[in-house]
Structure formats: structure tokens, C-alpha cells
């Protein structure tokens, strides 16, 4: 009974405030959603992994999708946008290749897209922690 | 410019993805570590198996 009461209390606590803040912060900056919830270890590992994958992708001369000319470009753009501010900063700084010319650049493009998708997963995980769906 | 070998690229991809999968898909630290290692082995193992299959088919 005490456990159920504690869970109910925790559930009520977790509903206070803006519940989407960790989701949005986690999307904009990798790991920030977990940092907001004081999950320092998880946040640091997620941040290092997502940033690492993105940086390796850029270093491999991966392409940043700028527009959607066909359905595959649209999917690539959606993946890239998952990186949040990383994508905006990289576009502004002119990082990444305009065209894929070597094999590793093709891998780099996938690394950047997957980093964005992993960032979305991490942001949703932060939201689940915030709402009490996950502990 | 960073030009890793194909295998190094696979290992890097598997490492980063496995860490995120482990943390987000399991609840306790122990289960996170186990699931992360499981995903890493599956990523790298399946790449090696498929590579050998393609090599044998191409011969």
C-alpha cells in the first residue's frame, strides 16, 4: 500500500510545471532533457553519444540536407532536424558537404541522420521520465 | 577529414547507437548495460555475418 501511495504522490509531483520542457530541451540540445531532471550520468552518456555521432558524421564529410527534392531527401531532412540546434549551428557555419563524393561521406550522411533520430528517442525518454511513465 | 575503414565506421555506429538504446529502452542501470552490450554485439555481429555472405555470393 505504501508503495502505491508513493507512486501516486510521485505521479502527482511529476505532473506539476511544464511537462514538455525536458522534451523540448532534449531535442534542442542532446542530453539537456535528462540534465533538467538531474539524471546527470544518463544525460552525459546520451550527450556524448549523440554529439559524437554527429561530429563523426561531419568529420566524414557527411551531407546536411537543406531541402526536400524527393521523398528520400524529405526523410533525410526530417532525420537531420532531429539534431535540433546542432543542425541549425552546422547549417549556419557551413559545415558538412554539399555533395557526397567519397564512400565515407555517404556513411557520414547516415551518421548525421541517425544522430538526429537517436536525439529524438533520447528527448522522448526525458519526457517519459518527466511524466513518471519511466523511472 | 576523417576517413575510417568500413569496419571502424560500423564499430563507431554500433557504439553510439547501443549507448542510446541501452539507456532509453531499459529502466535499471544493470539492465541498461546488458541491453547496450546486446545491441552492440548484434550490430557488429550482423555486419560481419552479412559481409561474409556478400563475399561468398560474389565469388
Short mmCIF file of N, CA and C in Angstrom, two decimals:
data_model
loop_
_atom_site.label_atom_id
_atom_site.label_comp_id
_atom_site.label_asym_id
_atom_site.label_seq_id
_atom_site.Cartn_x
_atom_site.Cartn_y
_atom_site.Cartn_z
N UNK A 1 0.82 -1.20 0.00
CA UNK A 1 0.00 0.00 0.00
C UNK A 1 0.86 1.25 0.00
N UNK A 2 1.96 1.20 0.82
CA UNK A 2 2.85 2.35 0.90
C UNK A 2 3.48 2.63 -0.46
N UNK A 3 3.80 1.55 -1.19
CA UNK A 3 4.41 1.72 -2.50
C UNK A 3 3.45 2.40 -3.47
N UNK A 4 2.19 1.97 -3.43
CA UNK A 4 1.19 2.56 -4.31
C UNK A 4 1.00 4.04 -3.98
N UNK A 5 0.95 4.34 -2.65
CA UNK A 5 0.79 5.74 -2.23
C UNK A 5 1.96 6.59 -2.70
N UNK A 6 3.20 6.03 -2.57
CA UNK A 6 4.38 6.77 -3.03
C UNK A 6 4.33 7.02 -4.53
N UNK A 7 3.88 6.00 -5.28
CA UNK A 7 3.80 6.14 -6.73
C UNK A 7 2.80 7.22 -7.11
N UNK A 8 1.66 7.23 -6.40
CA UNK A 8 0.65 8.24 -6.68
C UNK A 8 1.18 9.63 -6.39
N UNK A 9 1.89 9.75 -5.24
CA UNK A 9 2.47 11.05 -4.87
C UNK A 9 3.50 11.48 -5.91
N UNK A 10 4.34 10.53 -6.33
CA UNK A 10 5.35 10.85 -7.35
C UNK A 10 4.70 11.25 -8.66
N UNK A 11 3.61 10.56 -9.00
CA UNK A 11 2.89 10.88 -10.23
C UNK A 11 2.30 12.26 -10.20
N UNK A 12 1.77 12.66 -9.01
CA UNK A 12 1.20 14.00 -8.88
C UNK A 12 2.29 15.06 -8.95
N UNK A 13 3.45 14.77 -8.29
CA UNK A 13 4.57 15.71 -8.33
C UNK A 13 5.06 15.91 -9.75
N UNK A 14 5.11 14.78 -10.49
CA UNK A 14 5.67 14.86 -11.83
C UNK A 14 4.76 15.60 -12.81
N UNK A 15 3.50 15.80 -12.43
CA UNK A 15 2.59 16.50 -13.32
C UNK A 15 2.65 18.01 -13.14
N UNK A 16 3.38 18.48 -12.10
CA UNK A 16 3.44 19.91 -11.86
C UNK A 16 4.43 20.57 -12.83
N UNK A 17 4.13 21.83 -13.21
CA UNK A 17 5.03 22.55 -14.11
C UNK A 17 4.79 22.17 -15.57
N UNK A 18 5.67 22.67 -16.41
CA UNK A 18 5.55 22.45 -17.86
C UNK A 18 6.18 21.11 -18.21
N UNK A 19 5.34 20.10 -18.46
CA UNK A 19 5.85 18.74 -18.62
C UNK A 19 6.63 18.55 -19.93
N UNK A 20 6.44 19.45 -20.88
CA UNK A 20 7.13 19.28 -22.17
C UNK A 20 8.52 19.93 -22.21
N UNK A 21 8.92 20.58 -21.11
CA UNK A 21 10.22 21.26 -21.09
C UNK A 21 11.39 20.29 -21.34
N UNK A 22 11.47 19.12 -20.65
CA UNK A 22 12.56 18.20 -20.94
C UNK A 22 12.55 17.69 -22.38
N UNK A 23 11.35 17.50 -22.93
CA UNK A 23 11.23 17.04 -24.32
C UNK A 23 11.83 18.07 -25.28
N UNK A 24 11.45 19.32 -25.09
CA UNK A 24 11.92 20.38 -25.99
C UNK A 24 13.41 20.64 -25.78
N UNK A 25 13.83 20.71 -24.50
CA UNK A 25 15.25 20.95 -24.20
C UNK A 25 16.11 19.80 -24.73
N UNK A 26 15.62 18.57 -24.56
CA UNK A 26 16.35 17.40 -25.05
C UNK A 26 16.46 17.39 -26.56
N UNK A 27 15.45 17.89 -27.24
CA UNK A 27 15.51 17.95 -28.71
C UNK A 27 16.50 19.03 -29.15
N UNK A 28 16.44 20.20 -28.51
CA UNK A 28 17.30 21.31 -28.92
C UNK A 28 18.77 21.02 -28.61
N UNK A 29 19.05 20.50 -27.42
CA UNK A 29 20.43 20.20 -27.02
C UNK A 29 20.49 18.75 -26.53
N UNK A 30 21.25 17.88 -27.19
CA UNK A 30 21.29 16.47 -26.78
C UNK A 30 21.66 16.30 -25.30
N UNK A 31 20.84 15.56 -24.58
CA UNK A 31 21.10 15.27 -23.16
C UNK A 31 20.54 16.31 -22.21
N UNK A 32 20.11 17.47 -22.72
CA UNK A 32 19.65 18.55 -21.84
C UNK A 32 18.38 18.17 -21.07
N UNK A 33 17.53 17.36 -21.69
CA UNK A 33 16.30 16.93 -21.02
C UNK A 33 16.60 16.11 -19.78
N UNK A 34 17.60 15.25 -19.86
CA UNK A 34 17.99 14.44 -18.70
C UNK A 34 18.70 15.29 -17.66
N UNK A 35 19.50 16.25 -18.11
CA UNK A 35 20.16 17.16 -17.16
C UNK A 35 19.13 17.94 -16.35
N UNK A 36 18.06 18.38 -17.02
CA UNK A 36 16.99 19.13 -16.32
C UNK A 36 16.36 18.28 -15.22
N UNK A 37 16.31 16.96 -15.46
CA UNK A 37 15.70 16.05 -14.49
C UNK A 37 16.74 15.50 -13.51
N UNK A 38 17.95 16.09 -13.54
CA UNK A 38 19.05 15.71 -12.65
C UNK A 38 19.49 14.26 -12.85
N UNK A 39 19.33 13.77 -14.06
CA UNK A 39 19.86 12.45 -14.41
C UNK A 39 21.21 12.69 -15.09
N UNK A 40 22.21 13.05 -14.28
CA UNK A 40 23.48 13.52 -14.82
C UNK A 40 24.21 12.46 -15.62
N UNK A 41 24.27 11.24 -15.09
CA UNK A 41 25.01 10.17 -15.78
C UNK A 41 24.40 9.83 -17.12
N UNK A 42 23.08 9.61 -17.11
CA UNK A 42 22.38 9.26 -18.35
C UNK A 42 22.51 10.41 -19.36
N UNK A 43 22.34 11.64 -18.87
CA UNK A 43 22.43 12.80 -19.76
C UNK A 43 23.81 12.92 -20.39
N UNK A 44 24.85 12.70 -19.58
CA UNK A 44 26.22 12.82 -20.10
C UNK A 44 26.49 11.76 -21.16
N UNK A 45 26.05 10.53 -20.90
CA UNK A 45 26.27 9.44 -21.87
C UNK A 45 25.49 9.69 -23.16
N UNK A 46 24.23 10.12 -23.03
CA UNK A 46 23.42 10.40 -24.22
C UNK A 46 24.02 11.56 -25.01
N UNK A 47 24.41 12.60 -24.29
CA UNK A 47 25.01 13.76 -24.94
C UNK A 47 26.28 13.38 -25.69
N UNK A 48 27.16 12.62 -25.02
CA UNK A 48 28.42 12.21 -25.65
C UNK A 48 28.17 11.34 -26.88
N UNK A 49 27.21 10.43 -26.77
CA UNK A 49 26.94 9.52 -27.90
C UNK A 49 26.36 10.26 -29.10
N UNK A 50 25.37 11.12 -28.85
CA UNK A 50 24.70 11.81 -29.96
C UNK A 50 25.63 12.86 -30.57
N UNK A 51 26.31 13.63 -29.70
CA UNK A 51 27.28 14.60 -30.21
C UNK A 51 28.40 13.90 -30.97
N UNK A 52 28.87 12.78 -30.39
CA UNK A 52 29.94 12.02 -31.05
C UNK A 52 29.54 11.55 -32.42
N UNK A 53 28.33 11.01 -32.53
CA UNK A 53 27.88 10.50 -33.83
C UNK A 53 27.73 11.65 -34.84
N UNK A 54 27.23 12.78 -34.37
CA UNK A 54 27.05 13.94 -35.26
C UNK A 54 28.42 14.47 -35.72
N UNK A 55 29.35 14.62 -34.78
CA UNK A 55 30.67 15.16 -35.11
C UNK A 55 31.42 14.22 -36.05
N UNK A 56 31.35 12.92 -35.78
CA UNK A 56 32.00 11.95 -36.68
C UNK A 56 31.39 12.05 -38.08
N UNK A 57 30.07 12.21 -38.14
CA UNK A 57 29.40 12.35 -39.44
C UNK A 57 29.87 13.59 -40.20
N UNK A 58 30.00 14.70 -39.49
CA UNK A 58 30.50 15.93 -40.12
C UNK A 58 31.95 15.74 -40.55
N UNK A 59 32.76 15.11 -39.67
CA UNK A 59 34.18 14.90 -39.98
C UNK A 59 34.36 13.98 -41.18
N UNK A 60 33.40 13.10 -41.42
CA UNK A 60 33.47 12.20 -42.57
C UNK A 60 32.93 12.88 -43.84
N UNK A 61 32.74 14.18 -43.76
CA UNK A 61 32.24 14.98 -44.89
C UNK A 61 30.82 14.57 -45.27
N UNK A 62 30.02 14.23 -44.25
CA UNK A 62 28.62 13.90 -44.49
C UNK A 62 27.84 15.11 -44.96
N UNK A 63 26.74 14.83 -45.65
CA UNK A 63 25.92 15.91 -46.21
C UNK A 63 24.82 16.29 -45.23
N UNK A 64 24.60 17.61 -45.09
CA UNK A 64 23.46 18.10 -44.32
C UNK A 64 22.34 18.42 -45.30
N UNK A 65 21.20 17.80 -45.13
CA UNK A 65 20.08 18.05 -46.05
C UNK A 65 19.55 19.47 -45.86
N UNK A 66 19.45 20.20 -46.95
CA UNK A 66 18.99 21.58 -46.87
C UNK A 66 17.55 21.72 -47.36
N UNK A 67 17.14 20.87 -48.27
CA UNK A 67 15.79 20.95 -48.81
C UNK A 67 15.31 19.57 -49.21
N UNK A 68 14.04 19.51 -49.60
CA UNK A 68 13.46 18.22 -49.97
C UNK A 68 13.08 18.23 -51.45
N UNK A 69 13.94 17.57 -52.27
CA UNK A 69 13.65 17.50 -53.70
C UNK A 69 12.87 16.23 -54.05
N UNK A 70 13.04 15.21 -53.23
CA UNK A 70 12.25 13.99 -53.40
C UNK A 70 11.98 13.39 -52.02
N UNK A 71 11.29 12.25 -52.01
CA UNK A 71 10.85 11.68 -50.73
C UNK A 71 12.03 11.26 -49.85
N UNK A 72 13.12 10.77 -50.47
CA UNK A 72 14.28 10.36 -49.68
C UNK A 72 14.96 11.58 -49.04
N UNK A 73 15.02 12.69 -49.80
CA UNK A 73 15.57 13.92 -49.23
C UNK A 73 14.72 14.40 -48.07
N UNK A 74 13.40 14.24 -48.22
CA UNK A 74 12.48 14.68 -47.15
C UNK A 74 12.73 13.88 -45.87
N UNK A 75 12.93 12.56 -46.03
CA UNK A 75 13.21 11.72 -44.87
C UNK A 75 14.55 12.09 -44.24
N UNK A 76 15.54 12.35 -45.10
CA UNK A 76 16.85 12.76 -44.60
C UNK A 76 16.78 14.08 -43.85
N UNK A 77 16.00 15.01 -44.40
CA UNK A 77 15.83 16.32 -43.75
C UNK A 77 15.15 16.16 -42.39
N UNK A 78 14.13 15.28 -42.34
CA UNK A 78 13.42 15.04 -41.07
C UNK A 78 14.39 14.48 -40.03
N UNK A 79 15.25 13.56 -40.46
CA UNK A 79 16.25 12.99 -39.55
C UNK A 79 17.23 14.05 -39.07
N UNK A 80 17.72 14.87 -40.01
CA UNK A 80 18.67 15.93 -39.65
C UNK A 80 18.07 16.92 -38.67
N UNK A 81 16.79 17.24 -38.86
CA UNK A 81 16.14 18.22 -37.97
C UNK A 81 16.04 17.70 -36.54
N UNK A 82 16.11 16.39 -36.37
CA UNK A 82 16.10 15.80 -35.03
C UNK A 82 17.28 16.23 -34.19
N UNK A 83 18.35 16.75 -34.85
CA UNK A 83 19.52 17.20 -34.12
C UNK A 83 19.31 18.53 -33.42
N UNK A 84 18.19 19.19 -33.68
CA UNK A 84 17.87 20.44 -33.00
C UNK A 84 18.85 21.56 -33.35
N UNK A 85 19.41 22.19 -32.31
CA UNK A 85 20.30 23.34 -32.53
C UNK A 85 21.59 22.93 -33.24
N UNK A 86 22.00 21.68 -33.08
CA UNK A 86 23.21 21.21 -33.78
C UNK A 86 23.06 21.40 -35.29
N UNK A 87 21.87 21.10 -35.79
CA UNK A 87 21.60 21.25 -37.22
C UNK A 87 21.65 22.71 -37.63
N UNK A 88 21.00 23.56 -36.83
CA UNK A 88 20.94 24.99 -37.14
C UNK A 88 22.35 25.59 -37.15
N UNK A 89 23.14 25.26 -36.10
CA UNK A 89 24.50 25.80 -35.99
C UNK A 89 25.36 25.30 -37.16
N UNK A 90 25.23 24.01 -37.47
CA UNK A 90 26.04 23.44 -38.55
C UNK A 90 25.70 24.07 -39.89
N UNK A 91 24.42 24.29 -40.14
CA UNK A 91 24.00 24.95 -41.39
C UNK A 91 24.54 26.37 -41.46
N UNK A 92 24.43 27.08 -40.32
CA UNK A 92 24.90 28.46 -40.27
C UNK A 92 26.40 28.55 -40.48
N UNK A 93 27.13 27.57 -39.92
CA UNK A 93 28.59 27.58 -40.03
C UNK A 93 29.07 27.00 -41.36
N UNK A 94 28.18 26.42 -42.11
CA UNK A 94 28.56 25.86 -43.40
C UNK A 94 29.30 24.54 -43.30
N UNK A 95 29.09 23.81 -42.20
CA UNK A 95 29.74 22.50 -42.04
C UNK A 95 29.03 21.46 -42.90
N UNK A 96 29.72 20.35 -43.11
CA UNK A 96 29.14 19.28 -43.92
C UNK A 96 29.34 19.55 -45.40
N UNK A 97 29.25 18.49 -46.17
CA UNK A 97 29.49 18.62 -47.61
C UNK A 97 28.18 18.93 -48.34
N UNK A 98 28.31 19.61 -49.48
CA UNK A 98 27.12 19.86 -50.30
C UNK A 98 26.75 18.62 -51.12
N UNK A 99 27.79 17.90 -51.55
CA UNK A 99 27.57 16.70 -52.35
C UNK A 99 28.43 15.57 -51.81
N UNK A 100 27.92 14.37 -51.91
CA UNK A 100 28.66 13.20 -51.46
C UNK A 100 29.59 12.77 -52.58
N UNK A 101 30.91 12.78 -52.30
CA UNK A 101 31.88 12.44 -53.35
C UNK A 101 32.68 11.18 -53.03
N UNK A 102 32.80 10.83 -51.75
CA UNK A 102 33.53 9.61 -51.37
C UNK A 102 32.61 8.71 -50.54
N UNK A 103 33.02 7.43 -50.42
CA UNK A 103 32.18 6.45 -49.72
C UNK A 103 31.96 6.85 -48.26
N UNK A 104 33.02 7.32 -47.61
CA UNK A 104 32.88 7.67 -46.19
C UNK A 104 31.91 8.84 -46.00
N UNK A 105 31.80 9.71 -47.01
CA UNK A 105 30.85 10.82 -46.91
C UNK A 105 29.41 10.29 -46.90
N UNK A 106 29.19 9.20 -47.64
CA UNK A 106 27.86 8.58 -47.62
C UNK A 106 27.56 8.03 -46.22
N UNK A 107 28.57 7.39 -45.62
CA UNK A 107 28.40 6.92 -44.23
C UNK A 107 28.17 8.10 -43.30
N UNK A 108 28.95 9.18 -43.52
CA UNK A 108 28.82 10.37 -42.67
C UNK A 108 27.41 10.95 -42.71
N UNK A 109 26.82 10.96 -43.92
CA UNK A 109 25.44 11.44 -44.06
C UNK A 109 24.49 10.62 -43.21
N UNK A 110 24.67 9.30 -43.22
CA UNK A 110 23.81 8.42 -42.40
C UNK A 110 24.05 8.66 -40.92
N UNK A 111 25.32 8.88 -40.55
CA UNK A 111 25.64 9.14 -39.14
C UNK A 111 24.86 10.36 -38.64
N UNK A 112 24.84 11.42 -39.47
CA UNK A 112 24.16 12.67 -39.07
C UNK A 112 22.66 12.43 -38.92
N UNK A 113 22.07 11.71 -39.89
CA UNK A 113 20.63 11.43 -39.83
C UNK A 113 20.30 10.58 -38.60
N UNK A 114 21.10 9.55 -38.36
CA UNK A 114 20.83 8.65 -37.22
C UNK A 114 21.06 9.38 -35.89
N UNK A 115 22.04 10.29 -35.85
CA UNK A 115 22.24 11.09 -34.63
C UNK A 115 20.96 11.87 -34.31
N UNK A 116 20.33 12.41 -35.34
CA UNK A 116 19.07 13.14 -35.14
C UNK A 116 17.96 12.24 -34.63
N UNK A 117 17.87 11.04 -35.19
CA UNK A 117 16.82 10.10 -34.76
C UNK A 117 17.07 9.63 -33.32
N UNK A 118 18.34 9.38 -32.99
CA UNK A 118 18.67 8.97 -31.61
C UNK A 118 18.36 10.11 -30.64
N UNK A 119 18.57 11.35 -31.09
CA UNK A 119 18.28 12.50 -30.22
C UNK A 119 16.77 12.59 -29.94
N UNK A 120 15.97 12.27 -30.94
CA UNK A 120 14.51 12.27 -30.72
C UNK A 120 14.13 11.19 -29.70
N UNK A 121 14.74 10.00 -29.82
CA UNK A 121 14.48 8.92 -28.86
C UNK A 121 14.86 9.37 -27.45
N UNK A 122 16.03 10.02 -27.33
CA UNK A 122 16.50 10.48 -26.02
C UNK A 122 15.56 11.55 -25.45
N UNK A 123 15.07 12.45 -26.31
CA UNK A 123 14.16 13.51 -25.84
C UNK A 123 12.84 12.91 -25.36
N UNK A 124 12.34 11.91 -26.08
CA UNK A 124 11.10 11.25 -25.66
C UNK A 124 11.32 10.50 -24.34
N UNK A 125 12.51 9.93 -24.16
CA UNK A 125 12.83 9.25 -22.90
C UNK A 125 12.81 10.25 -21.74
N UNK A 126 13.35 11.46 -21.98
CA UNK A 126 13.33 12.50 -20.95
C UNK A 126 11.88 12.88 -20.62
N UNK A 127 11.04 12.94 -21.65
CA UNK A 127 9.62 13.26 -21.42
C UNK A 127 8.95 12.16 -20.59
N UNK A 128 9.27 10.91 -20.89
CA UNK A 128 8.69 9.80 -20.12
C UNK A 128 9.15 9.84 -18.67
N UNK A 129 10.40 10.23 -18.45
CA UNK A 129 10.89 10.37 -17.07
C UNK A 129 10.14 11.50 -16.36
N UNK A 130 9.89 12.57 -17.09
CA UNK A 130 9.21 13.74 -16.51
C UNK A 130 7.77 13.43 -16.11
N UNK A 131 7.10 12.66 -16.96
CA UNK A 131 5.69 12.35 -16.68
C UNK A 131 5.54 11.19 -15.69
N UNK A 132 6.64 10.51 -15.37
CA UNK A 132 6.58 9.39 -14.44
C UNK A 132 6.26 8.06 -15.10
N UNK A 133 6.20 8.06 -16.44
CA UNK A 133 5.95 6.80 -17.16
C UNK A 133 7.14 5.87 -17.04
N UNK A 134 8.33 6.48 -16.86
CA UNK A 134 9.55 5.69 -16.69
C UNK A 134 10.27 6.22 -15.46
N UNK A 135 11.01 5.33 -14.76
CA UNK A 135 11.75 5.77 -13.57
C UNK A 135 13.23 5.80 -13.83
N UNK B 1 39.58 16.00 -42.17
CA UNK B 1 38.68 14.97 -42.72
C UNK B 1 39.00 13.61 -42.10
N UNK B 2 37.95 12.93 -41.70
CA UNK B 2 38.09 11.64 -41.01
C UNK B 2 37.66 10.53 -41.97
N UNK B 3 38.59 9.65 -42.29
CA UNK B 3 38.30 8.58 -43.26
C UNK B 3 38.52 7.21 -42.61
N UNK B 4 37.56 6.74 -41.83
CA UNK B 4 37.73 5.44 -41.18
C UNK B 4 37.51 4.30 -42.17
N UNK B 5 38.01 3.12 -41.79
CA UNK B 5 37.71 1.92 -42.59
C UNK B 5 36.24 1.58 -42.42
N UNK B 6 35.72 0.70 -43.26
CA UNK B 6 34.31 0.31 -43.15
C UNK B 6 34.04 -0.31 -41.78
N UNK B 7 34.97 -1.14 -41.31
CA UNK B 7 34.76 -1.81 -40.03
C UNK B 7 34.78 -0.80 -38.87
N UNK B 8 35.71 0.15 -38.95
CA UNK B 8 35.77 1.18 -37.90
C UNK B 8 34.47 1.99 -37.88
N UNK B 9 33.93 2.26 -39.06
CA UNK B 9 32.66 3.01 -39.12
C UNK B 9 31.53 2.19 -38.49
N UNK B 10 31.52 0.88 -38.75
CA UNK B 10 30.49 0.01 -38.15
C UNK B 10 30.61 0.01 -36.63
N UNK B 11 31.85 -0.11 -36.13
CA UNK B 11 32.06 -0.16 -34.67
C UNK B 11 31.64 1.16 -34.02
N UNK B 12 32.00 2.28 -34.65
CA UNK B 12 31.61 3.59 -34.09
C UNK B 12 30.09 3.74 -34.07
N UNK B 13 29.45 3.38 -35.18
CA UNK B 13 27.99 3.46 -35.27
C UNK B 13 27.34 2.60 -34.18
N UNK B 14 27.83 1.36 -34.06
CA UNK B 14 27.26 0.42 -33.09
C UNK B 14 27.44 0.94 -31.66
N UNK B 15 28.61 1.52 -31.40
CA UNK B 15 28.89 2.02 -30.05
C UNK B 15 27.93 3.15 -29.66
N UNK B 16 27.81 4.14 -30.52
CA UNK B 16 26.95 5.29 -30.21
C UNK B 16 25.48 4.87 -30.11
N UNK B 17 25.02 4.10 -31.07
CA UNK B 17 23.61 3.69 -31.08
C UNK B 17 23.29 2.79 -29.88
N UNK B 18 24.22 1.89 -29.53
CA UNK B 18 23.97 0.96 -28.42
C UNK B 18 23.84 1.70 -27.09
N UNK B 19 24.66 2.73 -26.90
CA UNK B 19 24.58 3.50 -25.64
C UNK B 19 23.19 4.13 -25.51
N UNK B 20 22.72 4.75 -26.60
CA UNK B 20 21.41 5.41 -26.56
C UNK B 20 20.29 4.37 -26.37
N UNK B 21 20.37 3.26 -27.11
CA UNK B 21 19.34 2.22 -26.97
C UNK B 21 19.32 1.68 -25.54
N UNK B 22 20.50 1.41 -24.99
CA UNK B 22 20.57 0.84 -23.64
C UNK B 22 19.93 1.75 -22.61
N UNK B 23 20.25 3.06 -22.68
CA UNK B 23 19.74 4.00 -21.68
C UNK B 23 18.24 4.22 -21.84
N UNK B 24 17.77 4.29 -23.08
CA UNK B 24 16.38 4.68 -23.29
C UNK B 24 15.39 3.51 -23.24
N UNK B 25 15.87 2.31 -23.50
CA UNK B 25 14.94 1.19 -23.62
C UNK B 25 14.83 0.32 -22.37
N UNK B 26 15.66 0.59 -21.37
CA UNK B 26 15.60 -0.20 -20.13
C UNK B 26 15.56 0.74 -18.92
N UNK B 27 15.14 0.20 -17.77
CA UNK B 27 14.88 1.05 -16.60
C UNK B 27 16.03 1.08 -15.59
N UNK B 28 16.61 -0.08 -15.30
CA UNK B 28 17.65 -0.10 -14.26
C UNK B 28 19.04 -0.08 -14.91
N UNK B 29 20.03 0.50 -14.20
CA UNK B 29 21.40 0.58 -14.78
C UNK B 29 21.95 -0.77 -15.23
N UNK B 30 21.71 -1.81 -14.44
CA UNK B 30 22.23 -3.13 -14.78
C UNK B 30 21.63 -3.62 -16.11
N UNK B 31 20.31 -3.44 -16.26
CA UNK B 31 19.64 -3.89 -17.49
C UNK B 31 20.02 -3.00 -18.67
N UNK B 32 20.30 -1.73 -18.38
CA UNK B 32 20.76 -0.82 -19.45
C UNK B 32 22.08 -1.31 -20.03
N UNK B 33 23.01 -1.67 -19.13
CA UNK B 33 24.34 -2.13 -19.58
C UNK B 33 24.19 -3.42 -20.39
N UNK B 34 23.40 -4.36 -19.88
CA UNK B 34 23.20 -5.64 -20.58
C UNK B 34 22.59 -5.43 -21.96
N UNK B 35 21.57 -4.57 -22.03
CA UNK B 35 20.89 -4.34 -23.31
C UNK B 35 21.81 -3.60 -24.29
N UNK B 36 22.62 -2.66 -23.75
CA UNK B 36 23.57 -1.94 -24.60
C UNK B 36 24.59 -2.89 -25.22
N UNK B 37 25.12 -3.79 -24.39
CA UNK B 37 26.10 -4.78 -24.89
C UNK B 37 25.43 -5.70 -25.91
N UNK B 38 24.20 -6.11 -25.64
CA UNK B 38 23.44 -6.98 -26.55
C UNK B 38 23.26 -6.29 -27.91
N UNK B 39 22.88 -5.02 -27.90
CA UNK B 39 22.69 -4.27 -29.16
C UNK B 39 24.01 -4.13 -29.90
N UNK B 40 25.10 -3.84 -29.16
CA UNK B 40 26.41 -3.67 -29.80
C UNK B 40 26.84 -4.96 -30.50
N UNK B 41 26.70 -6.07 -29.80
CA UNK B 41 27.08 -7.37 -30.38
C UNK B 41 26.22 -7.67 -31.61
N UNK B 42 24.92 -7.38 -31.53
CA UNK B 42 24.04 -7.63 -32.68
C UNK B 42 24.42 -6.74 -33.88
N UNK B 43 24.69 -5.47 -33.62
CA UNK B 43 25.09 -4.56 -34.71
C UNK B 43 26.35 -5.08 -35.41
N UNK B 44 27.40 -5.27 -34.62
CA UNK B 44 28.70 -5.65 -35.21
C UNK B 44 28.63 -7.07 -35.76
N UNK B 45 28.00 -7.97 -35.01
CA UNK B 45 27.89 -9.37 -35.46
C UNK B 45 27.13 -9.49 -36.76
N UNK B 46 26.01 -8.80 -36.87
CA UNK B 46 25.23 -8.91 -38.11
C UNK B 46 25.98 -8.29 -39.28
N UNK B 47 26.76 -7.23 -39.03
CA UNK B 47 27.56 -6.64 -40.12
C UNK B 47 28.61 -7.62 -40.60
N UNK B 48 29.25 -8.33 -39.67
CA UNK B 48 30.29 -9.30 -40.05
C UNK B 48 29.67 -10.47 -40.83
N UNK B 49 28.54 -10.99 -40.32
CA UNK B 49 27.87 -12.12 -40.99
C UNK B 49 27.41 -11.73 -42.40
N UNK B 50 26.78 -10.57 -42.52
CA UNK B 50 26.31 -10.13 -43.84
C UNK B 50 27.48 -9.86 -44.78
N UNK B 51 28.59 -9.35 -44.25
CA UNK B 51 29.76 -9.11 -45.09
C UNK B 51 30.30 -10.41 -45.66
N UNK B 52 30.39 -11.45 -44.80
CA UNK B 52 30.86 -12.75 -45.28
C UNK B 52 29.88 -13.33 -46.30
N UNK B 53 28.59 -13.19 -46.07
CA UNK B 53 27.59 -13.69 -47.02
C UNK B 53 27.75 -13.03 -48.38
N UNK B 54 27.92 -11.71 -48.38
CA UNK B 54 28.09 -10.99 -49.65
C UNK B 54 29.39 -11.38 -50.33
N UNK B 55 30.43 -11.60 -49.53
CA UNK B 55 31.72 -12.03 -50.09
C UNK B 55 31.58 -13.40 -50.76
N UNK B 56 30.88 -14.33 -50.10
CA UNK B 56 30.72 -15.68 -50.66
C UNK B 56 29.80 -15.68 -51.88
N UNK B 57 28.76 -14.84 -51.87
CA UNK B 57 27.85 -14.76 -53.01
C UNK B 57 28.56 -14.17 -54.23
N UNK B 58 29.45 -13.21 -53.98
CA UNK B 58 30.14 -12.54 -55.09
C UNK B 58 31.19 -13.42 -55.76
N UNK B 59 31.63 -14.50 -55.09
CA UNK B 59 32.69 -15.34 -55.65
C UNK B 59 32.17 -16.24 -56.75
#
